[in-house]
Amino acid sequence: MTTQYKSLREKISAETKERKKRYQFYEQVVLEAHIVAHQAVKKHTPTPMHVTDGKNNWVIDDGVCGFAEVRLPKGNTSFARWAKKNTAFEKHYGGGLSLWVSNYNQSMERKEVYARTYASVLNRHGIDAYATSRMD
């Protein structure tokens, strides 16, 4: 169903209000995603990594080292365009956008928890996202 406007000015005004409302929603979703993901990381205890050289043994409480990111598979959606301008999401070499998780020292597990939780919040709000990670 299309809305009939009395003038082009009226149409532009309505679309501007709609866009501002959508962008406010995106801001709220991103803030919620960060808060919920950070809380999940605080509750998570990584599996310690045990390292030995044959004589000495060390325990790394943060677990294995690695990387994680939140991926948006399509970089041309309304949210993706907004996120690229207003957040730390950047173009990903494989297409779409990615949000690199740089906090939580080198702990792959903590970064994974953050990325998975962040992506799940975006998904819950209708934004297509997923988490990826790899060990260093």
Tab-separated table of C-alpha atoms in Angstrom:
chain	number	residue	atom	x	y	z
A	1	MET	CA	0.000	0.000	0.000
A	2	THR	CA	1.439	3.364	-0.993
A	3	THR	CA	0.707	6.593	0.828
A	4	GLN	CA	-0.454	9.550	-1.190
A	5	TYR	CA	1.224	12.826	-0.308
A	6	LYS	CA	-0.076	16.285	-1.150
A	7	SER	CA	3.367	17.493	-2.158
A	8	LEU	CA	6.938	16.356	-2.603
A	9	ARG	CA	7.864	18.364	0.498
A	10	GLU	CA	5.348	16.401	2.546
A	11	LYS	CA	6.745	13.117	1.237
A	12	ILE	CA	10.343	14.130	2.012
A	13	SER	CA	9.356	15.262	5.496
A	14	ALA	CA	7.574	11.966	6.210
A	15	GLU	CA	10.520	9.923	4.936
A	16	THR	CA	12.969	11.985	7.019
A	17	LYS	CA	10.937	11.360	10.179
A	18	GLU	CA	10.758	7.651	9.353
A	19	ARG	CA	14.522	7.483	8.790
A	20	LYS	CA	15.291	9.283	12.079
A	21	LYS	CA	13.024	6.879	13.932
A	22	ARG	CA	14.747	3.888	12.282
A	23	TYR	CA	18.215	5.262	13.118
A	24	GLN	CA	17.210	5.776	16.761
A	25	PHE	CA	16.085	2.146	16.813
A	26	TYR	CA	19.467	1.062	15.417
A	27	GLU	CA	21.274	3.073	18.113
A	28	GLN	CA	19.210	1.379	20.811
A	29	VAL	CA	19.829	-2.082	19.350
A	30	VAL	CA	23.609	-1.555	19.115
A	31	LEU	CA	23.741	-0.248	22.689
A	32	GLU	CA	21.669	-3.187	23.929
A	33	ALA	CA	23.863	-5.638	21.997
A	34	HIS	CA	27.032	-4.207	23.546
A	35	ILE	CA	25.660	-4.170	27.101
A	36	VAL	CA	24.199	-7.684	26.931
A	37	ALA	CA	27.356	-9.073	25.280
A	38	HIS	CA	29.646	-7.426	27.821
A	39	GLN	CA	27.552	-8.803	30.695
A	40	ALA	CA	27.753	-12.275	29.153
A	41	VAL	CA	31.545	-12.009	29.000
A	42	LYS	CA	31.710	-10.950	32.652
A	43	LYS	CA	29.743	-14.078	33.629
A	44	HIS	CA	31.882	-16.406	31.495
A	45	THR	CA	34.927	-18.210	32.870
A	46	PRO	CA	37.250	-19.458	30.113
A	47	THR	CA	38.762	-22.925	30.211
A	48	PRO	CA	42.378	-22.379	31.326
A	49	MET	CA	45.132	-23.264	28.878
A	50	HIS	CA	48.019	-25.384	30.167
A	51	VAL	CA	51.401	-24.832	28.552
A	52	THR	CA	54.567	-26.802	29.122
A	53	ASP	CA	58.091	-26.841	27.764
A	54	GLY	CA	58.771	-30.311	29.148
A	55	LYS	CA	60.235	-28.969	32.399
A	56	ASN	CA	57.969	-26.103	33.421
A	57	ASN	CA	54.186	-25.826	33.383
A	58	TRP	CA	52.163	-22.645	33.064
A	59	VAL	CA	48.448	-22.036	33.342
A	60	ILE	CA	46.883	-19.246	31.298
A	61	ASP	CA	43.572	-18.457	32.979
A	62	ASP	CA	42.189	-16.584	29.944
A	63	GLY	CA	42.377	-19.749	27.845
A	64	VAL	CA	43.597	-19.955	24.284
A	65	CYS	CA	44.497	-16.882	22.255
A	66	GLY	CA	42.373	-15.930	19.310
A	67	PHE	CA	40.121	-13.531	17.474
A	68	ALA	CA	36.386	-13.015	17.044
A	69	GLU	CA	34.121	-10.743	15.065
A	70	VAL	CA	30.467	-10.047	14.385
A	71	ARG	CA	29.597	-10.323	10.701
A	72	LEU	CA	26.821	-8.708	8.692
A	73	PRO	CA	26.595	-10.790	5.505
A	74	LYS	CA	25.093	-7.957	3.470
A	75	GLY	CA	26.677	-4.529	3.485
A	76	ASN	CA	23.885	-2.789	1.591
A	77	THR	CA	21.007	-3.068	4.081
A	78	SER	CA	19.704	-0.009	5.887
A	79	PHE	CA	21.278	-1.177	9.145
A	80	ALA	CA	24.612	-1.994	7.508
A	81	ARG	CA	24.846	1.421	5.851
A	82	TRP	CA	23.998	3.086	9.165
A	83	ALA	CA	26.420	0.861	11.125
A	84	LYS	CA	29.304	1.597	8.752
A	85	LYS	CA	28.849	5.345	9.324
A	86	ASN	CA	28.043	5.291	13.041
A	87	THR	CA	29.790	2.300	14.648
A	88	ALA	CA	33.009	0.319	14.390
A	89	PHE	CA	31.613	-1.994	11.671
A	90	GLU	CA	33.896	-1.974	8.644
A	91	LYS	CA	33.954	-3.552	5.189
A	92	HIS	CA	34.944	-7.204	5.331
A	93	TYR	CA	37.205	-8.662	2.656
A	94	GLY	CA	34.736	-11.534	2.115
A	95	GLY	CA	31.801	-9.164	1.618
A	96	GLY	CA	29.443	-7.521	4.030
A	97	LEU	CA	30.676	-5.827	7.198
A	98	SER	CA	32.425	-6.954	10.358
A	99	LEU	CA	32.807	-5.693	13.904
A	100	TRP	CA	36.191	-6.759	15.254
A	101	VAL	CA	36.171	-7.689	18.953
A	102	SER	CA	39.345	-6.092	20.299
A	103	ASN	CA	38.589	-6.146	24.034
A	104	TYR	CA	39.173	-8.985	26.500
A	105	ASN	CA	42.934	-9.313	26.041
A	106	GLN	CA	43.804	-12.300	23.865
A	107	SER	CA	41.104	-14.616	25.220
A	108	MET	CA	39.394	-16.263	22.265
A	109	GLU	CA	36.616	-17.652	24.472
A	110	ARG	CA	35.693	-14.252	25.892
A	111	LYS	CA	35.762	-12.674	22.440
A	112	GLU	CA	33.588	-15.511	21.103
A	113	VAL	CA	31.046	-15.039	23.885
A	114	TYR	CA	30.883	-11.313	23.126
A	115	ALA	CA	30.525	-11.833	19.366
A	116	ARG	CA	27.894	-14.597	19.640
A	117	THR	CA	25.833	-12.646	22.155
A	118	TYR	CA	26.089	-9.420	20.160
A	119	ALA	CA	24.976	-11.219	16.977
A	120	SER	CA	22.085	-12.908	18.790
A	121	VAL	CA	20.778	-9.538	20.001
A	122	LEU	CA	20.944	-8.182	16.442
A	123	ASN	CA	19.137	-11.297	15.169
A	124	ARG	CA	16.449	-10.922	17.802
A	125	HIS	CA	15.755	-7.449	16.395
A	126	GLY	CA	15.539	-8.694	12.799
A	127	ILE	CA	19.107	-7.857	11.747
A	128	ASP	CA	20.979	-10.658	9.961
A	129	ALA	CA	24.284	-11.233	11.796
A	130	TYR	CA	26.537	-14.050	12.944
A	131	ALA	CA	29.777	-14.521	14.878
A	132	THR	CA	33.057	-15.979	13.648
A	133	SER	CA	36.302	-16.724	15.466
A	134	ARG	CA	39.659	-18.337	15.000
A	135	MET	CA	42.481	-19.435	17.231
A	136	ASP	CA	45.798	-17.631	17.071
